[in-house]
């Protein structure tokens, strides 16, 4: 079995508190195919997501963030 790894940066429009950011990282990080989801400490509106494109797409990641009631865009990597 081969694992593939892609990265994407997601721009989150809302300003979120620490608890909400931690919950978002956990929620996205627990999705199948996600290796990690990390908020940038100095640019708290950016999340870097490492994922397996065989298991999940960048668009699905964005949809999961939208399901949290947030506005966000993919800005690439």
PDB file of N, CA and C in Angstrom, residues 9-37:
ATOM      1  N   UNK A   9      -3.306  24.999   2.002  1.00  0.00           N
ATOM      2  CA  UNK A   9      -3.524  26.051   2.994  1.00  0.00           C
ATOM      3  C   UNK A   9      -4.960  26.517   2.848  1.00  0.00           C
ATOM      4  N   UNK A  10      -5.640  26.615   3.975  1.00  0.00           N
ATOM      5  CA  UNK A  10      -7.021  27.094   4.008  1.00  0.00           C
ATOM      6  C   UNK A  10      -7.032  28.439   4.728  1.00  0.00           C
ATOM      7  N   UNK A  11      -7.634  29.425   4.094  1.00  0.00           N
ATOM      8  CA  UNK A  11      -7.809  30.743   4.719  1.00  0.00           C
ATOM      9  C   UNK A  11      -9.174  30.757   5.394  1.00  0.00           C
ATOM     10  N   UNK A  12      -9.209  30.998   6.697  1.00  0.00           N
ATOM     11  CA  UNK A  12     -10.454  31.065   7.467  1.00  0.00           C
ATOM     12  C   UNK A  12     -10.790  32.532   7.673  1.00  0.00           C
ATOM     13  N   UNK A  13     -11.977  32.922   7.246  1.00  0.00           N
ATOM     14  CA  UNK A  13     -12.361  34.337   7.272  1.00  0.00           C
ATOM     15  C   UNK A  13     -12.614  34.864   8.682  1.00  0.00           C
ATOM     16  N   UNK A  14     -13.186  34.039   9.544  1.00  0.00           N
ATOM     17  CA  UNK A  14     -13.541  34.476  10.892  1.00  0.00           C
ATOM     18  C   UNK A  14     -12.311  34.559  11.795  1.00  0.00           C
ATOM     19  N   UNK A  15     -12.391  35.429  12.790  1.00  0.00           N
ATOM     20  CA  UNK A  15     -11.397  35.473  13.862  1.00  0.00           C
ATOM     21  C   UNK A  15     -11.912  34.561  14.971  1.00  0.00           C
ATOM     22  N   UNK A  16     -11.146  33.520  15.283  1.00  0.00           N
ATOM     23  CA  UNK A  16     -11.599  32.496  16.225  1.00  0.00           C
ATOM     24  C   UNK A  16     -10.750  32.509  17.490  1.00  0.00           C
ATOM     25  N   UNK A  17     -11.388  32.170  18.613  1.00  0.00           N
ATOM     26  CA  UNK A  17     -10.650  32.078  19.873  1.00  0.00           C
ATOM     27  C   UNK A  17      -9.862  30.764  19.916  1.00  0.00           C
ATOM     28  N   UNK A  18      -8.993  30.643  20.900  1.00  0.00           N
ATOM     29  CA  UNK A  18      -8.114  29.469  21.011  1.00  0.00           C
ATOM     30  C   UNK A  18      -8.883  28.161  21.080  1.00  0.00           C
ATOM     31  N   UNK A  19      -9.953  28.134  21.849  1.00  0.00           N
ATOM     32  CA  UNK A  19     -10.740  26.906  22.009  1.00  0.00           C
ATOM     33  C   UNK A  19     -11.371  26.477  20.687  1.00  0.00           C
ATOM     34  N   UNK A  20     -11.920  27.423  19.959  1.00  0.00           N
ATOM     35  CA  UNK A  20     -12.554  27.111  18.676  1.00  0.00           C
ATOM     36  C   UNK A  20     -11.514  26.644  17.664  1.00  0.00           C
ATOM     37  N   UNK A  21     -10.349  27.295  17.651  1.00  0.00           N
ATOM     38  CA  UNK A  21      -9.276  26.872  16.747  1.00  0.00           C
ATOM     39  C   UNK A  21      -8.819  25.452  17.065  1.00  0.00           C
ATOM     40  N   UNK A  22      -8.653  25.146  18.339  1.00  0.00           N
ATOM     41  CA  UNK A  22      -8.230  23.803  18.744  1.00  0.00           C
ATOM     42  C   UNK A  22      -9.270  22.764  18.338  1.00  0.00           C
ATOM     43  N   UNK A  23     -10.541  23.098  18.502  1.00  0.00           N
ATOM     44  CA  UNK A  23     -11.605  22.171  18.119  1.00  0.00           C
ATOM     45  C   UNK A  23     -11.631  21.963  16.608  1.00  0.00           C
ATOM     46  N   UNK A  24     -11.407  23.032  15.850  1.00  0.00           N
ATOM     47  CA  UNK A  24     -11.375  22.917  14.391  1.00  0.00           C
ATOM     48  C   UNK A  24     -10.213  22.031  13.950  1.00  0.00           C
ATOM     49  N   UNK A  25      -9.037  22.238  14.525  1.00  0.00           N
ATOM     50  CA  UNK A  25      -7.889  21.380  14.213  1.00  0.00           C
ATOM     51  C   UNK A  25      -8.216  19.916  14.502  1.00  0.00           C
ATOM     52  N   UNK A  26      -8.838  19.667  15.630  1.00  0.00           N
ATOM     53  CA  UNK A  26      -9.181  18.295  16.022  1.00  0.00           C
ATOM     54  C   UNK A  26     -10.214  17.692  15.075  1.00  0.00           C
ATOM     55  N   UNK A  27     -11.246  18.462  14.770  1.00  0.00           N
ATOM     56  CA  UNK A  27     -12.313  17.972  13.895  1.00  0.00           C
ATOM     57  C   UNK A  27     -11.776  17.629  12.511  1.00  0.00           C
ATOM     58  N   UNK A  28     -11.025  18.541  11.922  1.00  0.00           N
ATOM     59  CA  UNK A  28     -10.481  18.296  10.585  1.00  0.00           C
ATOM     60  C   UNK A  28      -9.418  17.201  10.650  1.00  0.00           C
ATOM     61  N   UNK A  29      -8.582  17.236  11.674  1.00  0.00           N
ATOM     62  CA  UNK A  29      -7.528  16.240  11.824  1.00  0.00           C
ATOM     63  C   UNK A  29      -8.036  14.821  11.989  1.00  0.00           C
ATOM     64  N   UNK A  30      -9.265  14.656  12.454  1.00  0.00           N
ATOM     65  CA  UNK A  30      -9.843  13.324  12.648  1.00  0.00           C
ATOM     66  C   UNK A  30     -10.540  12.776  11.412  1.00  0.00           C
ATOM     67  N   UNK A  31     -10.617  13.562  10.345  1.00  0.00           N
ATOM     68  CA  UNK A  31     -11.232  13.074   9.106  1.00  0.00           C
ATOM     69  C   UNK A  31     -10.343  12.003   8.478  1.00  0.00           C
ATOM     70  N   UNK A  32     -10.963  11.021   7.853  1.00  0.00           N
ATOM     71  CA  UNK A  32     -10.211   9.977   7.160  1.00  0.00           C
ATOM     72  C   UNK A  32      -9.355  10.616   6.065  1.00  0.00           C
ATOM     73  N   UNK A  33      -8.102  10.227   6.015  1.00  0.00           N
ATOM     74  CA  UNK A  33      -7.191  10.721   4.989  1.00  0.00           C
ATOM     75  C   UNK A  33      -6.407  11.960   5.383  1.00  0.00           C
ATOM     76  N   UNK A  34      -6.700  12.519   6.562  1.00  0.00           N
ATOM     77  CA  UNK A  34      -5.981  13.702   7.030  1.00  0.00           C
ATOM     78  C   UNK A  34      -4.819  13.248   7.907  1.00  0.00           C
ATOM     79  N   UNK A  35      -3.614  13.683   7.567  1.00  0.00           N
ATOM     80  CA  UNK A  35      -2.440  13.397   8.396  1.00  0.00           C
ATOM     81  C   UNK A  35      -2.306  14.424   9.511  1.00  0.00           C
ATOM     82  N   UNK A  36      -2.536  15.700   9.188  1.00  0.00           N
ATOM     83  CA  UNK A  36      -2.478  16.745  10.212  1.00  0.00           C
ATOM     84  C   UNK A  36      -3.217  17.979   9.721  1.00  0.00           C
ATOM     85  N   UNK A  37      -3.722  18.739  10.683  1.00  0.00           N
ATOM     86  CA  UNK A  37      -4.377  20.019  10.413  1.00  0.00           C
ATOM     87  C   UNK A  37      -3.878  20.979  11.480  1.00  0.00           C
TER      88      UNK A  37
END
